[in-house]
Coordinates of C-alpha atoms in Angstrom, one line a residue:
Chain A
M1 CA 0.0 0.0 0.0
M2 CA 2.7 2.4 1.0
K3 CA 5.0 3.6 -1.8
S4 CA 8.8 3.2 -1.3
Y5 CA 11.0 6.2 -0.7
E6 CA 12.6 5.7 -4.1
E7 CA 9.3 5.7 -5.9
L8 CA 8.2 8.8 -4.1
R9 CA 11.4 10.6 -5.0
E10 CA 11.2 9.5 -8.6
V11 CA 7.8 11.2 -8.9
I12 CA 9.3 14.4 -7.6
D13 CA 12.4 14.0 -9.8
K14 CA 10.2 13.9 -12.9
K15 CA 8.1 16.8 -11.8
N16 CA 8.8 20.2 -13.4
R17 CA 9.8 22.1 -10.3
G18 CA 10.9 25.3 -12.1
L19 CA 9.8 28.8 -11.5
R20 CA 7.2 29.0 -14.2
D21 CA 3.7 30.4 -14.8
K22 CA 1.2 27.8 -13.6
V23 CA -2.0 29.8 -14.0
M24 CA -4.7 27.7 -15.7
S25 CA -8.4 27.2 -15.8
L26 CA -10.3 25.3 -13.1
E27 CA -11.1 22.6 -15.8
D28 CA -7.5 22.1 -16.7
A29 CA -6.3 22.1 -13.1
I30 CA -8.8 19.4 -12.1
G31 CA -7.9 17.5 -15.2
L32 CA -4.6 16.7 -13.4
I33 CA -6.6 14.4 -11.1
Q34 CA -7.0 10.8 -12.3
D35 CA -9.6 8.3 -11.4
G36 CA -8.4 6.2 -8.5
D37 CA -6.3 9.0 -7.0
H38 CA -6.0 9.8 -3.4
V39 CA -7.0 13.5 -3.1
A40 CA -6.2 15.3 0.1
S41 CA -7.9 18.6 0.9
G42 CA -6.7 21.5 3.0
G43 CA -8.6 23.5 5.5
C44 CA -10.8 22.0 8.2
H45 CA -14.5 21.4 8.3
Y46 CA -16.3 24.5 6.9
S47 CA -13.1 26.5 6.9
K48 CA -10.9 27.1 3.8
T49 CA -12.5 24.2 2.0
A50 CA -11.2 23.8 -1.6
M51 CA -14.8 23.9 -2.7
A52 CA -14.3 25.0 -6.3
A53 CA -11.9 22.1 -6.8
V54 CA -14.4 19.7 -5.3
W55 CA -17.2 21.2 -7.4
E56 CA -15.1 20.7 -10.6
M57 CA -14.2 17.1 -9.6
I58 CA -17.9 16.3 -9.5
R59 CA -18.5 18.0 -12.9
Q60 CA -15.7 16.0 -14.5
K61 CA -17.2 12.8 -13.0
K62 CA -14.0 11.6 -11.3
R63 CA -14.4 8.1 -10.0
D64 CA -12.9 5.9 -7.2
I65 CA -11.3 8.8 -5.5
T66 CA -10.1 8.4 -1.9
Y67 CA -10.7 11.7 -0.2
S68 CA -8.8 12.7 3.0
R69 CA -9.2 15.8 5.1
S70 CA -8.7 16.8 8.8
I71 CA -12.5 17.1 9.1
A72 CA -14.9 16.5 6.3
S73 CA -18.0 18.7 6.1
T74 CA -20.8 19.1 3.5
E75 CA -18.3 18.7 0.6
G76 CA -17.9 15.1 1.7
D77 CA -21.7 14.5 1.2
L78 CA -21.5 16.0 -2.3
L79 CA -18.5 13.8 -3.3
L80 CA -20.2 10.6 -2.0
V81 CA -23.6 11.2 -3.6
A82 CA -22.0 12.3 -6.9
G83 CA -20.2 8.9 -7.0
V84 CA -16.8 10.5 -7.0
V85 CA -15.5 9.2 -3.7
K86 CA -15.6 5.6 -2.3
R87 CA -13.5 6.2 0.8
V88 CA -13.3 9.1 3.1
V89 CA -10.2 9.3 5.4
S90 CA -10.8 11.8 8.2
S91 CA -11.2 12.3 12.0
W92 CA -14.7 13.6 11.8
F93 CA -17.4 13.8 9.1
S94 CA -20.6 15.8 9.4
P95 CA -22.0 19.4 8.9
G96 CA -21.6 20.0 12.7
V97 CA -23.0 21.6 15.8
T98 CA -26.1 23.5 14.7
W99 CA -26.8 21.1 11.8
G100 CA -26.2 17.6 13.2
V101 CA -24.9 14.3 11.9
S102 CA -24.8 13.9 8.2
R103 CA -27.6 11.7 6.9
V104 CA -25.6 11.0 3.8
M105 CA -22.5 9.9 5.7
R106 CA -24.7 7.6 7.8
H107 CA -26.5 6.2 4.7
Y108 CA -23.3 5.4 2.9
T109 CA -21.5 3.9 5.8
Q110 CA -24.4 2.0 7.4
N111 CA -25.3 0.4 4.1
K112 CA -21.7 -0.3 3.3
I113 CA -21.7 1.8 0.0
A114 CA -18.7 3.8 1.0
E115 CA -16.0 3.6 3.7
F116 CA -15.2 6.2 6.4
E117 CA -11.8 5.4 7.7
E118 CA -11.4 7.2 11.0
W119 CA -8.2 8.5 12.5
S120 CA -7.7 11.0 15.4
H121 CA -6.9 14.5 14.4
M122 CA -3.2 14.3 15.4
S123 CA -2.6 10.9 13.8
L124 CA -4.0 12.1 10.5
G125 CA -1.9 15.2 10.7
L126 CA 1.2 13.1 11.5
R127 CA 0.5 10.9 8.5
Y128 CA 0.7 14.0 6.2
R129 CA 3.8 15.2 8.2
A130 CA 5.6 11.8 7.8
G131 CA 4.7 12.0 4.1
A132 CA 6.1 15.5 3.9
M133 CA 9.3 14.3 5.6
G134 CA 9.7 11.3 3.3
I135 CA 9.8 8.9 6.1
P136 CA 7.5 5.8 6.4
F137 CA 6.1 6.6 9.8
I138 CA 6.2 8.8 12.9
P139 CA 6.3 7.3 16.3
A140 CA 3.7 8.8 18.6
R141 CA 1.4 8.0 21.4
A142 CA -1.7 8.8 19.4
M143 CA -4.8 6.6 19.6
M144 CA -3.2 4.1 22.1
G145 CA -5.6 2.2 24.3
S146 CA -8.5 3.1 22.0
D147 CA -10.4 0.9 19.6
L148 CA -9.2 3.1 16.7
F149 CA -5.8 1.7 17.2
P150 CA -6.3 -2.0 16.6
R151 CA -8.9 -1.4 13.9
L152 CA -6.5 0.5 11.6
S153 CA -4.6 -2.3 9.9
D154 CA -1.7 -0.2 8.8
I155 CA -0.8 1.1 12.2
K156 CA 1.8 -0.8 14.2
E157 CA 3.2 -0.7 17.7
M158 CA 6.9 -0.8 18.8
E159 CA 9.0 -0.6 21.8
C160 CA 11.2 2.5 21.8
P161 CA 14.8 1.5 21.3
F162 CA 15.9 4.3 23.6
T163 CA 13.4 4.1 26.5
G164 CA 11.6 0.9 26.1
E165 CA 8.3 2.7 26.1
K166 CA 5.4 1.5 24.0
L167 CA 4.8 3.7 20.9
A168 CA 2.4 3.8 18.0
L169 CA 3.8 4.0 14.5
I170 CA 1.7 6.3 12.5
P171 CA 2.2 5.5 8.8
A172 CA 3.0 8.2 6.2
L173 CA 0.4 9.4 3.8
N174 CA 1.5 10.7 0.4
P175 CA -1.6 11.8 -1.5
D176 CA -1.5 11.7 -5.3
V177 CA -3.0 15.2 -5.4
A178 CA -3.5 18.0 -2.8
I179 CA -6.2 20.6 -3.3
I180 CA -5.6 23.7 -1.3
H181 CA -7.4 27.0 -1.2
A182 CA -5.4 30.2 -0.4
Q183 CA -6.1 33.8 0.3
R184 CA -3.4 34.7 -2.2
C185 CA -0.8 33.1 -4.4
D186 CA 1.4 34.3 -7.3
A187 CA 1.4 32.9 -10.8
Y188 CA 4.3 30.5 -9.9
G189 CA 2.4 29.0 -6.9
N190 CA 3.9 30.7 -3.9
V191 CA 1.1 30.4 -1.5
Q192 CA 0.4 32.8 1.4
L193 CA -2.1 31.8 4.0
D194 CA -3.9 33.9 6.6
G195 CA -5.5 32.6 9.8
L196 CA -5.3 29.0 10.9
P197 CA -2.8 27.0 8.8
F198 CA -4.5 23.7 9.5
M199 CA -2.6 20.8 7.9
D200 CA -2.1 22.6 4.5
K201 CA 1.7 22.9 4.5
D202 CA 2.3 19.2 5.3
I203 CA -0.3 18.1 2.8
A204 CA 1.3 20.1 0.0
L205 CA 4.8 18.8 0.7
A206 CA 3.5 15.2 1.1
A207 CA 1.5 15.2 -2.2
N208 CA 2.8 14.3 -5.6
K209 CA 0.8 17.1 -7.3
V210 CA -0.6 20.3 -5.8
I211 CA -3.5 22.3 -7.1
V212 CA -4.0 25.7 -5.6
T213 CA -7.2 27.7 -5.9
T214 CA -6.8 31.2 -4.7
E215 CA -8.9 34.3 -3.9
R216 CA -6.4 36.4 -5.7
I217 CA -3.3 36.0 -7.9
V218 CA -0.8 38.6 -6.7
S219 CA 2.5 39.6 -8.2
N220 CA 5.7 37.8 -7.4
D221 CA 7.1 41.1 -6.0
Q222 CA 4.3 41.1 -3.4
I223 CA 5.3 37.6 -2.3
R224 CA 9.0 38.6 -2.1
R225 CA 8.1 41.6 0.1
A226 CA 6.8 39.2 2.8
P227 CA 8.4 35.8 2.3
D228 CA 7.7 35.0 6.0
R229 CA 4.0 34.7 5.0
T230 CA 4.6 32.0 2.4
A231 CA 3.4 28.6 3.6
I232 CA 3.8 26.6 0.4
G233 CA 6.7 27.2 -2.1
F234 CA 6.3 27.3 -5.9
F235 CA 8.3 24.1 -6.3
C236 CA 5.5 22.0 -4.8
V237 CA 2.8 23.5 -6.9
D238 CA 1.5 22.3 -10.3
A239 CA -1.5 24.5 -10.9
V240 CA -2.7 27.9 -9.8
V241 CA -6.4 28.9 -10.4
E242 CA -7.9 32.2 -9.5
V243 CA -11.3 31.5 -8.0
P244 CA -12.8 34.3 -6.0
Y245 CA -15.1 33.0 -3.3
G246 CA -13.7 29.6 -4.0
C247 CA -14.8 28.2 -0.6
L248 CA -18.4 29.1 -0.8
P249 CA -20.7 28.2 0.9
H250 CA -17.9 27.5 3.4
E251 CA -15.6 30.3 4.7
C252 CA -12.2 31.7 3.9
Y253 CA -10.4 33.5 6.8
G254 CA -10.4 37.2 6.6
Q255 CA -12.4 37.2 3.3
Y256 CA -15.8 35.8 4.1
E257 CA -17.7 33.7 6.6
P258 CA -19.8 30.7 5.6
A259 CA -22.9 31.7 3.6
F260 CA -25.1 30.5 6.5
K261 CA -28.4 30.9 4.8
H262 CA -27.2 28.7 2.0
M263 CA -25.7 26.2 4.5
D264 CA -29.1 26.1 6.3
Y265 CA -30.8 25.5 2.9
Y266 CA -28.4 22.7 1.9
V267 CA -28.6 20.9 5.3
K268 CA -32.4 21.1 5.4
L269 CA -32.4 19.4 2.0
M270 CA -29.7 16.8 2.9
M271 CA -31.2 16.0 6.4
G272 CA -34.7 16.0 5.1
R273 CA -34.3 13.8 2.0
G274 CA -30.8 12.2 2.4
P275 CA -29.0 11.3 -0.8
D276 CA -32.1 12.3 -3.0
G277 CA -32.0 15.8 -1.6
V278 CA -28.3 16.0 -2.3
K279 CA -28.9 14.8 -5.9
E280 CA -31.3 17.6 -6.4
Y281 CA -28.8 20.0 -5.0
L282 CA -26.1 18.7 -7.3
D283 CA -28.3 19.2 -10.3
E284 CA -29.1 22.7 -9.4
Y285 CA -25.8 24.0 -8.0
V286 CA -23.1 21.8 -9.5
Y287 CA -24.2 20.5 -12.9
A288 CA -26.5 23.3 -14.1
P289 CA -24.3 26.4 -13.8
A290 CA -22.1 27.0 -16.9
N291 CA -19.2 28.0 -14.7
W292 CA -18.1 28.8 -11.1
N293 CA -19.3 32.4 -11.4
E294 CA -22.8 31.3 -12.3
Y295 CA -22.8 29.0 -9.2
I296 CA -21.8 32.0 -7.1
E297 CA -24.6 34.0 -8.6
K298 CA -27.0 31.3 -7.5
I299 CA -25.8 31.5 -3.9
G300 CA -27.0 35.1 -4.1
F301 CA -25.6 38.6 -3.7
K302 CA -27.2 39.3 -0.3
N303 CA -25.8 36.0 1.2
I304 CA -22.4 36.7 -0.2
L305 CA -22.4 40.3 1.0
D306 CA -23.4 39.3 4.5
A307 CA -20.7 36.6 4.6
T308 CA -18.1 39.1 3.3
I309 CA -19.0 41.8 5.9
E310 CA -18.7 39.3 8.7
G311 CA -15.6 37.6 7.4
R312 CA -13.7 40.9 6.9
G313 CA -14.8 42.1 10.3
I314 CA -11.9 40.3 11.8
Y315 CA -9.6 43.1 10.5
N316 CA -11.8 46.0 11.7
D317 CA -10.8 46.0 15.3
Chain B
M1 CA -34.0 30.1 43.0
A2 CA -33.3 31.0 39.4
D3 CA -35.1 29.0 36.7
Y4 CA -32.8 27.1 34.3
N5 CA -32.7 24.2 31.9
T6 CA -30.6 21.1 32.0
M7 CA -28.0 22.3 29.6
E8 CA -27.6 25.6 31.4
L9 CA -27.1 23.7 34.7
M10 CA -24.4 21.5 33.2
I11 CA -22.6 24.4 31.6
C12 CA -22.6 26.4 34.8
V13 CA -21.3 23.5 36.9
A14 CA -18.7 22.7 34.4
A15 CA -17.5 26.3 34.1
R16 CA -16.7 26.4 37.9
E17 CA -14.2 23.5 37.5
L18 CA -11.8 25.6 35.4
E19 CA -9.7 27.8 37.7
D20 CA -8.1 31.0 36.6
G21 CA -4.9 30.6 34.8
A22 CA -5.7 27.0 33.7
S23 CA -5.7 25.8 30.2
V24 CA -8.5 23.8 28.5
G25 CA -8.8 22.1 25.2
V26 CA -12.3 22.2 23.7
G27 CA -14.4 21.5 20.6
T28 CA -17.5 23.4 19.8
G29 CA -20.9 23.2 21.6
A30 CA -21.4 22.8 25.3
P31 CA -17.6 22.5 26.1
C32 CA -16.9 25.7 24.4
A33 CA -19.8 27.4 26.2
A34 CA -18.5 26.2 29.5
A35 CA -15.0 27.5 28.8
M36 CA -16.4 30.9 27.6
L37 CA -18.6 31.2 30.7
S38 CA -15.7 30.4 32.9
Q39 CA -13.5 33.1 31.1
K40 CA -16.3 35.7 31.5
T41 CA -16.9 34.9 35.3
N42 CA -14.4 33.3 37.6
S43 CA -11.4 32.7 35.3
P44 CA -10.6 35.7 33.0
N45 CA -7.1 34.2 32.3
L46 CA -8.4 30.8 31.2
M47 CA -6.4 29.7 28.2
I48 CA -8.9 28.1 25.7
M49 CA -7.3 25.9 23.1
F50 CA -9.3 24.8 20.0
E51 CA -8.4 21.5 18.4
A52 CA -8.0 23.2 15.0
G53 CA -5.4 25.6 16.2
G54 CA -6.9 28.7 17.9
A55 CA -4.9 29.3 21.1
A56 CA -6.0 31.5 24.0
P57 CA -8.7 33.5 22.2
L58 CA -10.9 36.1 23.9
L59 CA -14.1 35.0 22.4
P60 CA -16.6 37.6 21.6
E61 CA -19.2 35.1 20.6
M62 CA -19.6 31.4 20.2
P63 CA -17.7 29.8 17.3
I64 CA -19.8 27.0 15.8
S65 CA -17.0 25.1 14.0
V66 CA -13.6 24.2 15.5
G67 CA -11.7 25.8 12.6
D68 CA -14.0 28.8 12.5
S69 CA -12.3 32.2 12.1
R70 CA -13.8 33.2 15.4
T71 CA -11.7 30.7 17.3
T72 CA -8.7 33.0 16.7
W73 CA -10.4 36.2 17.8
K74 CA -7.9 38.1 19.9
A75 CA -6.0 34.8 20.2
V76 CA -2.3 34.7 21.1
M77 CA -1.6 32.2 18.4
A78 CA -3.2 30.6 15.3
S79 CA -1.3 27.3 15.2
G80 CA -1.5 24.2 13.1
M81 CA -3.7 21.2 13.9
C82 CA -0.8 18.9 14.9
E83 CA 0.8 21.7 16.9
I84 CA -2.2 22.0 19.3
M85 CA -2.1 18.3 20.0
E86 CA 1.7 18.3 20.4
T87 CA 1.1 21.0 23.0
A88 CA -1.2 18.6 24.7
C89 CA 1.3 15.7 24.3
R90 CA 3.9 17.8 26.0
G91 CA 1.6 18.2 29.1
M92 CA 0.7 21.8 28.6
I93 CA -3.1 21.5 28.7
D94 CA -4.8 21.0 32.0
Y95 CA -8.3 20.1 31.1
T96 CA -10.5 19.0 28.2
F97 CA -14.2 18.8 28.0
L98 CA -15.8 16.2 25.8
G99 CA -19.1 14.5 25.0
G100 CA -20.0 11.2 23.4
A101 CA -22.9 8.9 22.5
Q102 CA -21.9 6.4 25.1
I103 CA -19.8 6.4 28.3
D104 CA -18.8 3.5 30.6
M105 CA -17.9 3.2 34.3
H106 CA -14.2 3.9 33.5
G107 CA -15.0 7.0 31.5
N108 CA -14.3 5.5 28.0
L109 CA -16.2 7.4 25.4
N110 CA -17.8 6.3 22.1
S111 CA -18.4 8.8 19.3
T112 CA -17.7 6.4 16.4
L113 CA -20.6 3.9 16.0
I114 CA -23.5 2.1 17.6
G115 CA -23.5 -1.6 16.7
E116 CA -20.9 -4.4 16.5
D117 CA -19.5 -4.3 13.0
Y118 CA -17.3 -1.3 12.2
N119 CA -17.8 -1.9 8.5
R120 CA -21.5 -1.9 8.8
P121 CA -22.6 0.0 11.9
K122 CA -26.2 0.3 13.0
V123 CA -25.6 4.0 13.5
R124 CA -22.5 5.7 12.3
L125 CA -21.5 8.7 14.4
P126 CA -19.2 11.6 13.2
G127 CA -16.0 10.3 14.8
S128 CA -13.2 11.3 17.1
G129 CA -12.2 14.6 15.8
G130 CA -9.8 15.9 18.4
A131 CA -11.5 14.0 21.2
N132 CA -9.2 11.0 21.2
D133 CA -6.0 13.1 21.3
F134 CA -7.3 15.6 23.9
A135 CA -8.4 12.8 26.2
S136 CA -5.1 11.0 25.7
F137 CA -2.9 13.9 26.6
C138 CA -4.7 16.6 28.6
W139 CA -4.2 16.1 32.3
R140 CA -7.9 16.0 33.3
M141 CA -10.7 15.0 31.0
M142 CA -14.2 16.1 31.8
V143 CA -17.5 15.1 30.2
M144 CA -20.8 16.9 30.1
T145 CA -23.7 14.8 29.0
P146 CA -27.3 14.2 29.8
Q147 CA -27.7 11.0 31.8
D148 CA -29.8 7.9 30.9
S149 CA -29.1 4.2 30.8
K150 CA -28.7 4.1 27.0
R151 CA -25.8 6.5 27.3
F152 CA -24.3 5.3 30.5
V153 CA -23.5 1.7 29.5
E154 CA -21.7 -1.3 31.0
K155 CA -19.5 -1.5 27.9
V156 CA -19.2 1.1 25.1
D157 CA -19.6 -0.4 21.6
F158 CA -16.3 1.3 20.5
I159 CA -13.7 3.1 22.5
T160 CA -13.2 6.2 20.4
T161 CA -11.7 8.1 23.3
P162 CA -9.8 6.4 26.0
G163 CA -10.9 6.9 29.6
W164 CA -9.4 4.7 32.3
L165 CA -9.8 1.8 29.9
E166 CA -10.3 -1.3 32.1
G167 CA -9.7 0.6 35.3
G168 CA -6.7 0.2 37.7
D169 CA -3.4 0.9 35.9
S170 CA -4.6 -0.4 32.5
R171 CA -4.5 3.1 31.0
A172 CA -0.9 3.8 31.8
K173 CA 0.0 0.3 30.7
S174 CA -1.5 1.0 27.3
G175 CA 1.2 3.6 26.6
L176 CA -0.8 6.7 27.6
P177 CA 0.8 9.2 29.9
L178 CA 0.7 8.5 33.6
G179 CA -1.4 10.8 35.8
A180 CA -3.7 11.9 32.9
G181 CA -7.3 10.7 32.5
P182 CA -11.0 11.2 33.2
Y183 CA -11.6 13.5 36.1
K184 CA -15.3 14.6 36.4
I185 CA -18.5 13.6 34.7
I186 CA -21.2 16.3 34.8
T187 CA -24.7 15.2 34.0
N188 CA -28.2 16.7 34.3
M189 CA -28.6 14.7 37.5
A190 CA -25.2 14.5 39.3
V191 CA -21.5 15.1 39.3
M192 CA -19.2 12.0 39.4
D193 CA -15.5 11.5 39.8
F194 CA -13.4 8.3 39.8
E195 CA -12.4 6.2 42.7
P196 CA -8.6 6.5 42.8
E197 CA -7.8 2.7 42.9
S198 CA -10.4 1.0 40.7
K199 CA -10.9 4.1 38.5
R200 CA -14.6 3.5 38.7
M201 CA -17.2 6.2 38.4
R202 CA -18.4 7.6 41.7
I203 CA -21.2 10.0 42.7
I204 CA -19.8 13.0 44.5
S205 CA -22.8 15.4 44.3
I206 CA -26.4 15.3 43.2
N207 CA -28.1 18.1 41.4
P208 CA -31.1 19.9 42.9
G209 CA -34.4 18.1 42.3
Y210 CA -32.8 14.7 41.8
S211 CA -32.3 11.8 44.2
K212 CA -29.7 9.1 44.5
K213 CA -32.3 6.7 43.1
D214 CA -32.8 8.8 40.0
V215 CA -29.1 8.8 39.4
A216 CA -28.8 5.0 39.9
E217 CA -31.8 4.2 37.7
N218 CA -30.6 6.3 34.8
C219 CA -27.2 4.5 34.7
G220 CA -26.5 1.2 33.0
F221 CA -23.8 0.2 35.5
E222 CA -23.3 0.3 39.3
L223 CA -22.1 3.7 40.4
L224 CA -19.9 4.0 43.5
E225 CA -20.8 6.6 46.1
A226 CA -18.5 9.1 47.8
S227 CA -18.7 8.9 51.6
D228 CA -20.1 12.5 51.7
I229 CA -22.4 13.1 48.8
K230 CA -23.2 16.8 48.5
E231 CA -25.9 18.8 46.7
T232 CA -24.6 20.4 43.5
K233 CA -24.7 24.2 43.8
P234 CA -27.3 25.5 41.3
P235 CA -26.5 28.2 38.7
T236 CA -26.4 31.7 40.1
E237 CA -28.3 34.6 38.6
N238 CA -25.0 36.0 37.4
E239 CA -23.8 32.8 35.7
L240 CA -27.1 32.5 33.9
R241 CA -27.1 36.1 32.8
V242 CA -23.6 35.9 31.3
L243 CA -24.4 32.5 29.7
R244 CA -27.6 33.8 28.1
E245 CA -26.6 37.3 27.2
E246 CA -22.9 37.0 26.4
V247 CA -21.9 33.4 25.8
D248 CA -24.8 32.0 23.8
P249 CA -27.3 34.8 22.8
Y250 CA -28.5 32.8 19.8
R251 CA -29.1 29.8 22.0
Y252 CA -27.1 27.5 19.8
V253 CA -26.2 25.3 22.8
I254 CA -28.5 26.2 25.6
G255 CA -31.6 26.1 23.3
R256 CA -31.0 22.4 22.5

């Protein structure tokens, strides 16, 4: 299951890591994902979700994708119902506190249509980190004593050669593709992130290919004026797509909060009618629009304005 | 006596457990409300840590997702998701507040599934999130949950989040840090701790309006009793005012 270090390096060796313009359309960028790939997504729950990338994956009818993310939210429902994803690897999967437990997640797991492979937060994060370091595992104490530990077949236990303590070996995860949404990025793929960094940096370094969607494409000069803000270097990145409001209806730190009215609408449909409700949603919001901008238009100006005012408010104080 | 609902009672009782200057790892919902209430009443210097990276925010209102922008409001740090848990691993976080669909006499929690087959559960629950890590590494784990015998069970269907495991010294033997583990369980009926040797759940105080019989009847296993069972102090007017007006004005949590 796990690729050898040599294989992993070979992929990177063949990758064009030069400083070159990587700006492309959303269609072309998502075209880099192949059926059967493991796609890891940045952000967490309804924050900094690479929604435009997910939306386009559904439109391109990708199949047999394994989807991993720190916490999966409503985008996980969409991927399952659209038939894109067969396996979700995450620590938690549902819309959350005010909206409850996903009826889609329950339907797919309880009827054995799809798999939800559960890891604790830290252990999933350490999997990406080990992947980013090019090592096969990280020793940790995560998940010990729990039933998560023996259930996960690829996790092992060892006695520490220095102290004799019992340790859990958390296996590396090197996704085929990472999808990351950023506040800003230059044409070469230098990504600057604001707010919580989540697991984005490790995911990008661990992945073989990295697709970045960004609120804005800024100049390379701007990146060079504040290199300390750069979280992901151009050498990791394969595609840069400018997608304003690329997380909607989820949020992007400092730019906009979730479009709560749209989330309420979606969750009501999903919780009320399960996969059928989501199919209806996909028809209207994913398949019907001619492009991302038309999708945004359907979410509605008032909803987006409210979300923007709230989201930017963090900078007002 | 002030009028209050079950959720308000549990949050107020929980908030008092967090002393000023302590640190607490929380998710969203009731745990977050308790931490915020504590910060706005007895513990202004409480350090709240969110599992998705927000460290020591001064929360203006309730975040509803763990990675919500609001979890970093006036925070001292917006750190990565592994980093928060590494902080806990290092022993820096005193408390954590958790919930779960099932809990057993040793404080093990299940938030993964109901049923026997992991691959085909009767009911699939959302999962661990940060609960497993927080409970493994924060010094004192507390649980806030309504009490009934479906929830308080002899054996949980799945240990998502380790409590004292089989009791005694089984937790430390599993590789988890010595001295850390379940501390208090706060329900609508009572407050429990754990007997130091057996690590079995033990009643220490009973909430106003409930009897020892109520507590025993709404529990699927035998509870131990402290030698001096007290009556839980009900919420004060001030606690309720802060909770309703400042912590949860939209009644996300206390309206449930």
